[in-house]
């Protein structure tokens, strides 16, 4: 069915189209300027993400918007989206190579998801990258003999065994690093297998991030940090934030951040599946927050079952955290069964107090996300 219109409406729409076209020309001009910034940063070896410049620029534009009767959040949303585009485009220029005399980087598991991303980032930074995947072991000796760094990014379940069995004869000054989602056992295995520099990383993002700007990479120091300091600088040039952690502290945080979260997401999906819920109907009746939640759950099932099984099963200790969750669920269900609304409200208030200032902060943050979710609706 055609949407209704009038001549006056059409006239005004024509004027709006004209303004939008001017906006497109301005966007082109801005993207060209940003590309020049990218080239200058590349030459100077500066990180693509400059938090202070970003904050100062946003504050100025918000102020100017206010003076012009424009909602400050509007210009902030537009500029943040433009900056994201800039981070993606800055990748096309490549990145400064911090370590020029490294030799090659051998990525073990380099044909996989995360290996592919790191291969791309290292290649864009001028390193000679060699991929060693499961069918390439006959070339291992020749690849390792020229390696300045070996980066392990194979499925979690085989990581430690592979390190012990296949990576104990690397050149003494070669850096041995990994990207595994858990850290204690892989870092220990690397320290046992190799006497040279060792470092563990956990990129806190999936392979589908367009840019590393503002992403977090956890680093667990192993041995001889001065030998791989350049790599931390390289990762910072890609725009990521390095967070240092002891492997044990990392793994204990991951029990809640990963094992527990992925497990409850898995059960949520399992439950929808067993209940034979109709996703189209759910979406039709969904509030933005429910749509976001469904997207988060559905996203899990678009990824590798092996990866998530490994993350959950590799951390046997998380059974306790998951068990506690189940107990709390059961107790809360008892409140419901006996109709104890007052106790529910009391517990709600206890948890709200525990969240403290984070609760309103999360409400503000999620409000902006939910508006984006709503913007994406097409009917
Ligand atoms: N995918 C993700 O979102 C993230 C993954 N990670 C970590 O990255 C690592 C790899 O994960 P993905 O890239 O997702 O897995 P993937 O399955 O996409 O890649 C693994 C690669 O290892 C190869 N491989 C298997 N056995 C091998 C062997 N014996 N020798 C050499 N290569 C072998 C596979 O052929 C594949 O190319 C895991 O430790 C995971 O915990 C960390 C953060 C995020
Ligand atoms: O993209 C997602 O949904 C993820 O959760 C990605 C992810 C997977 C495994 C990790 O160790 C870290 C990040």
PDB file of N, CA, C and O and ligand atoms in Angstrom, residues 108-115 132-134 137 153-156 158-159 162 166 179-182 202-207 303 307-308 311, ligand 1:
ATOM      1  N   UNK A 108      50.293 -20.417  14.694  1.00  0.00           N
ATOM      2  CA  UNK A 108      49.860 -21.819  14.743  1.00  0.00           C
ATOM      3  C   UNK A 108      48.335 -21.813  14.932  1.00  0.00           C
ATOM      4  O   UNK A 108      47.834 -21.299  15.930  1.00  0.00           O
ATOM      5  N   UNK A 109      47.608 -22.321  13.924  1.00  0.00           N
ATOM      6  CA  UNK A 109      46.146 -22.204  13.909  1.00  0.00           C
ATOM      7  C   UNK A 109      45.737 -20.944  13.158  1.00  0.00           C
ATOM      8  O   UNK A 109      44.626 -20.453  13.303  1.00  0.00           O
ATOM      9  N   UNK A 110      46.653 -20.463  12.338  1.00  0.00           N
ATOM     10  CA  UNK A 110      46.476 -19.166  11.660  1.00  0.00           C
ATOM     11  C   UNK A 110      45.357 -19.138  10.634  1.00  0.00           C
ATOM     12  O   UNK A 110      44.946 -18.061  10.206  1.00  0.00           O
ATOM     13  N   UNK A 111      44.849 -20.335  10.248  1.00  0.00           N
ATOM     14  CA  UNK A 111      43.746 -20.330   9.276  1.00  0.00           C
ATOM     15  C   UNK A 111      42.384 -20.293   9.963  1.00  0.00           C
ATOM     16  O   UNK A 111      41.343 -20.338   9.315  1.00  0.00           O
ATOM     17  N   UNK A 112      42.398 -20.217  11.294  1.00  0.00           N
ATOM     18  CA  UNK A 112      41.143 -20.152  12.044  1.00  0.00           C
ATOM     19  C   UNK A 112      40.657 -18.717  12.175  1.00  0.00           C
ATOM     20  O   UNK A 112      41.221 -17.791  11.585  1.00  0.00           O
ATOM     21  N   UNK A 113      39.591 -18.573  12.976  1.00  0.00           N
ATOM     22  CA  UNK A 113      38.904 -17.278  13.100  1.00  0.00           C
ATOM     23  C   UNK A 113      39.804 -16.189  13.688  1.00  0.00           C
ATOM     24  O   UNK A 113      40.022 -15.153  13.067  1.00  0.00           O
ATOM     25  N   UNK A 114      40.301 -16.435  14.906  1.00  0.00           N
ATOM     26  CA  UNK A 114      41.075 -15.378  15.553  1.00  0.00           C
ATOM     27  C   UNK A 114      42.468 -15.264  14.944  1.00  0.00           C
ATOM     28  O   UNK A 114      43.027 -14.167  14.818  1.00  0.00           O
ATOM     29  N   UNK A 115      42.991 -16.439  14.539  1.00  0.00           N
ATOM     30  CA  UNK A 115      44.299 -16.439  13.856  1.00  0.00           C
ATOM     31  C   UNK A 115      44.237 -15.573  12.609  1.00  0.00           C
ATOM     32  O   UNK A 115      45.169 -14.818  12.296  1.00  0.00           O
ATOM     33  N   UNK A 132      50.622 -21.659  10.115  1.00  0.00           N
ATOM     34  CA  UNK A 132      50.881 -23.093  10.289  1.00  0.00           C
ATOM     35  C   UNK A 132      49.606 -23.722  10.855  1.00  0.00           C
ATOM     36  O   UNK A 132      49.319 -23.561  12.044  1.00  0.00           O
ATOM     37  N   UNK A 133      48.839 -24.369   9.997  1.00  0.00           N
ATOM     38  CA  UNK A 133      47.583 -24.956  10.475  1.00  0.00           C
ATOM     39  C   UNK A 133      47.748 -26.480  10.596  1.00  0.00           C
ATOM     40  O   UNK A 133      48.853 -27.014  10.457  1.00  0.00           O
ATOM     41  N   UNK A 134      46.619 -27.162  10.814  1.00  0.00           N
ATOM     42  CA  UNK A 134      46.754 -28.582  11.212  1.00  0.00           C
ATOM     43  C   UNK A 134      47.417 -29.465  10.155  1.00  0.00           C
ATOM     44  O   UNK A 134      48.065 -30.444  10.503  1.00  0.00           O
ATOM     45  N   UNK A 137      52.192 -29.297   9.328  1.00  0.00           N
ATOM     46  CA  UNK A 137      53.303 -29.552  10.263  1.00  0.00           C
ATOM     47  C   UNK A 137      54.583 -30.013   9.579  1.00  0.00           C
ATOM     48  O   UNK A 137      55.667 -29.892  10.145  1.00  0.00           O
ATOM     49  N   UNK A 153      47.088 -20.131  18.397  1.00  0.00           N
ATOM     50  CA  UNK A 153      45.652 -19.820  18.443  1.00  0.00           C
ATOM     51  C   UNK A 153      44.833 -20.973  17.859  1.00  0.00           C
ATOM     52  O   UNK A 153      44.199 -20.857  16.829  1.00  0.00           O
ATOM     53  N   UNK A 154      44.962 -22.109  18.557  1.00  0.00           N
ATOM     54  CA  UNK A 154      44.262 -23.344  18.155  1.00  0.00           C
ATOM     55  C   UNK A 154      43.132 -23.593  19.164  1.00  0.00           C
ATOM     56  O   UNK A 154      43.073 -22.918  20.193  1.00  0.00           O
ATOM     57  N   UNK A 155      42.224 -24.539  18.906  1.00  0.00           N
ATOM     58  CA  UNK A 155      41.159 -24.788  19.885  1.00  0.00           C
ATOM     59  C   UNK A 155      41.718 -25.040  21.296  1.00  0.00           C
ATOM     60  O   UNK A 155      42.761 -25.695  21.459  1.00  0.00           O
ATOM     61  N   UNK A 156      40.989 -24.513  22.285  1.00  0.00           N
ATOM     62  CA  UNK A 156      41.457 -24.565  23.682  1.00  0.00           C
ATOM     63  C   UNK A 156      41.824 -25.996  24.093  1.00  0.00           C
ATOM     64  O   UNK A 156      42.865 -26.227  24.718  1.00  0.00           O
ATOM     65  N   UNK A 158      43.081 -28.457  22.691  1.00  0.00           N
ATOM     66  CA  UNK A 158      44.348 -29.080  22.275  1.00  0.00           C
ATOM     67  C   UNK A 158      45.547 -28.152  22.515  1.00  0.00           C
ATOM     68  O   UNK A 158      46.689 -28.510  22.219  1.00  0.00           O
ATOM     69  N   UNK A 159      45.300 -26.959  23.080  1.00  0.00           N
ATOM     70  CA  UNK A 159      46.365 -25.946  23.173  1.00  0.00           C
ATOM     71  C   UNK A 159      47.577 -26.423  23.991  1.00  0.00           C
ATOM     72  O   UNK A 159      48.718 -26.377  23.515  1.00  0.00           O
ATOM     73  N   UNK A 162      49.521 -29.349  22.480  1.00  0.00           N
ATOM     74  CA  UNK A 162      50.268 -28.914  21.283  1.00  0.00           C
ATOM     75  C   UNK A 162      51.513 -28.133  21.694  1.00  0.00           C
ATOM     76  O   UNK A 162      52.610 -28.336  21.146  1.00  0.00           O
ATOM     77  N   UNK A 166      54.850 -29.875  20.565  1.00  0.00           N
ATOM     78  CA  UNK A 166      55.350 -29.373  19.280  1.00  0.00           C
ATOM     79  C   UNK A 166      56.141 -28.081  19.368  1.00  0.00           C
ATOM     80  O   UNK A 166      56.709 -27.650  18.368  1.00  0.00           O
ATOM     81  N   UNK A 179      46.747 -16.862  22.323  1.00  0.00           N
ATOM     82  CA  UNK A 179      45.537 -16.016  22.372  1.00  0.00           C
ATOM     83  C   UNK A 179      44.382 -16.758  23.046  1.00  0.00           C
ATOM     84  O   UNK A 179      43.216 -16.415  22.864  1.00  0.00           O
ATOM     85  N   UNK A 180      44.701 -17.786  23.838  1.00  0.00           N
ATOM     86  CA  UNK A 180      43.661 -18.661  24.389  1.00  0.00           C
ATOM     87  C   UNK A 180      42.754 -17.926  25.389  1.00  0.00           C
ATOM     88  O   UNK A 180      43.232 -17.095  26.163  1.00  0.00           O
ATOM     89  N   UNK A 181      41.477 -18.307  25.400  1.00  0.00           N
ATOM     90  CA  UNK A 181      40.500 -17.644  26.274  1.00  0.00           C
ATOM     91  C   UNK A 181      40.728 -17.923  27.756  1.00  0.00           C
ATOM     92  O   UNK A 181      40.172 -17.230  28.604  1.00  0.00           O
ATOM     93  N   UNK A 182      41.444 -18.993  28.071  1.00  0.00           N
ATOM     94  CA  UNK A 182      41.834 -19.213  29.467  1.00  0.00           C
ATOM     95  C   UNK A 182      43.349 -19.055  29.531  1.00  0.00           C
ATOM     96  O   UNK A 182      44.025 -19.205  28.502  1.00  0.00           O
ATOM     97  N   UNK A 202      44.721 -12.566  25.983  1.00  0.00           N
ATOM     98  CA  UNK A 202      43.327 -12.952  25.742  1.00  0.00           C
ATOM     99  C   UNK A 202      42.609 -11.758  25.133  1.00  0.00           C
ATOM    100  O   UNK A 202      42.276 -10.795  25.845  1.00  0.00           O
ATOM    101  N   UNK A 203      42.372 -11.800  23.821  1.00  0.00           N
ATOM    102  CA  UNK A 203      41.596 -10.718  23.212  1.00  0.00           C
ATOM    103  C   UNK A 203      40.144 -10.851  23.658  1.00  0.00           C
ATOM    104  O   UNK A 203      39.544 -11.901  23.468  1.00  0.00           O
ATOM    105  N   UNK A 204      39.598  -9.801  24.247  1.00  0.00           N
ATOM    106  CA  UNK A 204      38.227  -9.883  24.775  1.00  0.00           C
ATOM    107  C   UNK A 204      37.223  -9.479  23.698  1.00  0.00           C
ATOM    108  O   UNK A 204      36.358  -8.623  23.916  1.00  0.00           O
ATOM    109  N   UNK A 205      37.373 -10.085  22.528  1.00  0.00           N
ATOM    110  CA  UNK A 205      36.452  -9.784  21.427  1.00  0.00           C
ATOM    111  C   UNK A 205      36.523 -10.928  20.435  1.00  0.00           C
ATOM    112  O   UNK A 205      37.480 -11.717  20.443  1.00  0.00           O
ATOM    113  N   UNK A 206      35.510 -10.984  19.596  1.00  0.00           N
ATOM    114  CA  UNK A 206      35.464 -12.040  18.591  1.00  0.00           C
ATOM    115  C   UNK A 206      36.091 -11.587  17.287  1.00  0.00           C
ATOM    116  O   UNK A 206      36.477 -10.417  17.148  1.00  0.00           O
ATOM    117  N   UNK A 207      36.177 -12.500  16.326  1.00  0.00           N
ATOM    118  CA  UNK A 207      36.849 -12.176  15.065  1.00  0.00           C
ATOM    119  C   UNK A 207      36.070 -11.202  14.186  1.00  0.00           C
ATOM    120  O   UNK A 207      36.618 -10.694  13.221  1.00  0.00           O
ATOM    121  N   UNK A 303      27.881 -19.037  16.498  1.00  0.00           N
ATOM    122  CA  UNK A 303      29.320 -19.247  16.607  1.00  0.00           C
ATOM    123  C   UNK A 303      29.641 -20.730  16.836  1.00  0.00           C
ATOM    124  O   UNK A 303      28.760 -21.570  16.791  1.00  0.00           O
ATOM    125  N   UNK A 307      34.132 -23.952  20.474  1.00  0.00           N
ATOM    126  CA  UNK A 307      34.757 -22.860  21.234  1.00  0.00           C
ATOM    127  C   UNK A 307      34.073 -22.686  22.583  1.00  0.00           C
ATOM    128  O   UNK A 307      34.720 -22.633  23.635  1.00  0.00           O
ATOM    129  N   UNK A 308      32.720 -22.652  22.551  1.00  0.00           N
ATOM    130  CA  UNK A 308      32.003 -22.389  23.806  1.00  0.00           C
ATOM    131  C   UNK A 308      32.021 -23.607  24.728  1.00  0.00           C
ATOM    132  O   UNK A 308      32.096 -23.454  25.943  1.00  0.00           O
ATOM    133  N   UNK A 311      35.373 -23.334  26.385  1.00  0.00           N
ATOM    134  CA  UNK A 311      35.454 -22.267  27.396  1.00  0.00           C
ATOM    135  C   UNK A 311      34.758 -22.724  28.681  1.00  0.00           C
ATOM    136  O   UNK A 311      35.264 -22.538  29.783  1.00  0.00           O
TER     137      UNK A 311
HETATM  138  N1  LIG B   1      36.737 -16.921  18.286  1.00  0.00           N
HETATM  139  C1  LIG B   1      36.733 -16.048  19.276  1.00  0.00           C
HETATM  140  O1  LIG B   1      35.780 -15.241  19.416  1.00  0.00           O
HETATM  141  C2  LIG B   1      37.879 -16.007  20.227  1.00  0.00           C
HETATM  142  C3  LIG B   1      38.775 -17.040  20.319  1.00  0.00           C
HETATM  143  N2  LIG B   1      39.803 -16.974  21.223  1.00  0.00           N
HETATM  144  C4  LIG B   1      40.767 -18.057  21.320  1.00  0.00           C
HETATM  145  O2  LIG B   1      41.407 -18.235  20.065  1.00  0.00           O
HETATM  146  C5  LIG B   1      41.762 -19.601  19.910  1.00  0.00           C
HETATM  147  C6  LIG B   1      41.265 -20.084  18.569  1.00  0.00           C
HETATM  148  O3  LIG B   1      39.889 -19.881  18.478  1.00  0.00           O
HETATM  149  P1  LIG B   1      39.163 -19.702  17.077  1.00  0.00           P
HETATM  150  O4  LIG B   1      40.010 -18.920  16.163  1.00  0.00           O
HETATM  151  O5  LIG B   1      37.790 -19.248  17.374  1.00  0.00           O
HETATM  152  O6  LIG B   1      39.100 -21.211  16.599  1.00  0.00           O
HETATM  153  P2  LIG B   1      39.085 -21.810  15.101  1.00  0.00           P
HETATM  154  O7  LIG B   1      38.571 -23.177  15.232  1.00  0.00           O
HETATM  155  O8  LIG B   1      38.416 -20.861  14.175  1.00  0.00           O
HETATM  156  O9  LIG B   1      40.619 -21.859  14.718  1.00  0.00           O
HETATM  157  C7  LIG B   1      41.506 -22.816  15.190  1.00  0.00           C
HETATM  158  C8  LIG B   1      42.461 -23.170  14.090  1.00  0.00           C
HETATM  159  O10 LIG B   1      43.391 -24.105  14.621  1.00  0.00           O
HETATM  160  C9  LIG B   1      43.604 -25.080  13.630  1.00  0.00           C
HETATM  161  N3  LIG B   1      44.132 -26.288  14.236  1.00  0.00           N
HETATM  162  C10 LIG B   1      43.473 -27.310  14.817  1.00  0.00           C
HETATM  163  N4  LIG B   1      44.331 -28.257  15.215  1.00  0.00           N
HETATM  164  C11 LIG B   1      45.557 -27.830  14.877  1.00  0.00           C
HETATM  165  C12 LIG B   1      46.865 -28.376  15.001  1.00  0.00           C
HETATM  166  N5  LIG B   1      47.076 -29.568  15.568  1.00  0.00           N
HETATM  167  N6  LIG B   1      47.896 -27.662  14.525  1.00  0.00           N
HETATM  168  C13 LIG B   1      47.716 -26.456  13.945  1.00  0.00           C
HETATM  169  N7  LIG B   1      46.512 -25.906  13.780  1.00  0.00           N
HETATM  170  C14 LIG B   1      45.443 -26.576  14.254  1.00  0.00           C
HETATM  171  C15 LIG B   1      42.250 -25.272  12.968  1.00  0.00           C
HETATM  172  O11 LIG B   1      42.374 -25.907  11.703  1.00  0.00           O
HETATM  173  C16 LIG B   1      41.791 -23.833  12.869  1.00  0.00           C
HETATM  174  O12 LIG B   1      42.232 -23.239  11.677  1.00  0.00           O
HETATM  175  C17 LIG B   1      41.153 -20.361  21.086  1.00  0.00           C
HETATM  176  O13 LIG B   1      42.154 -20.564  22.032  1.00  0.00           O
HETATM  177  C18 LIG B   1      40.129 -19.404  21.632  1.00  0.00           C
HETATM  178  O14 LIG B   1      39.971 -19.558  23.019  1.00  0.00           O
HETATM  179  C19 LIG B   1      39.982 -15.887  22.038  1.00  0.00           C
HETATM  180  C20 LIG B   1      39.121 -14.835  21.980  1.00  0.00           C
HETATM  181  C21 LIG B   1      37.999 -14.815  21.078  1.00  0.00           C
END
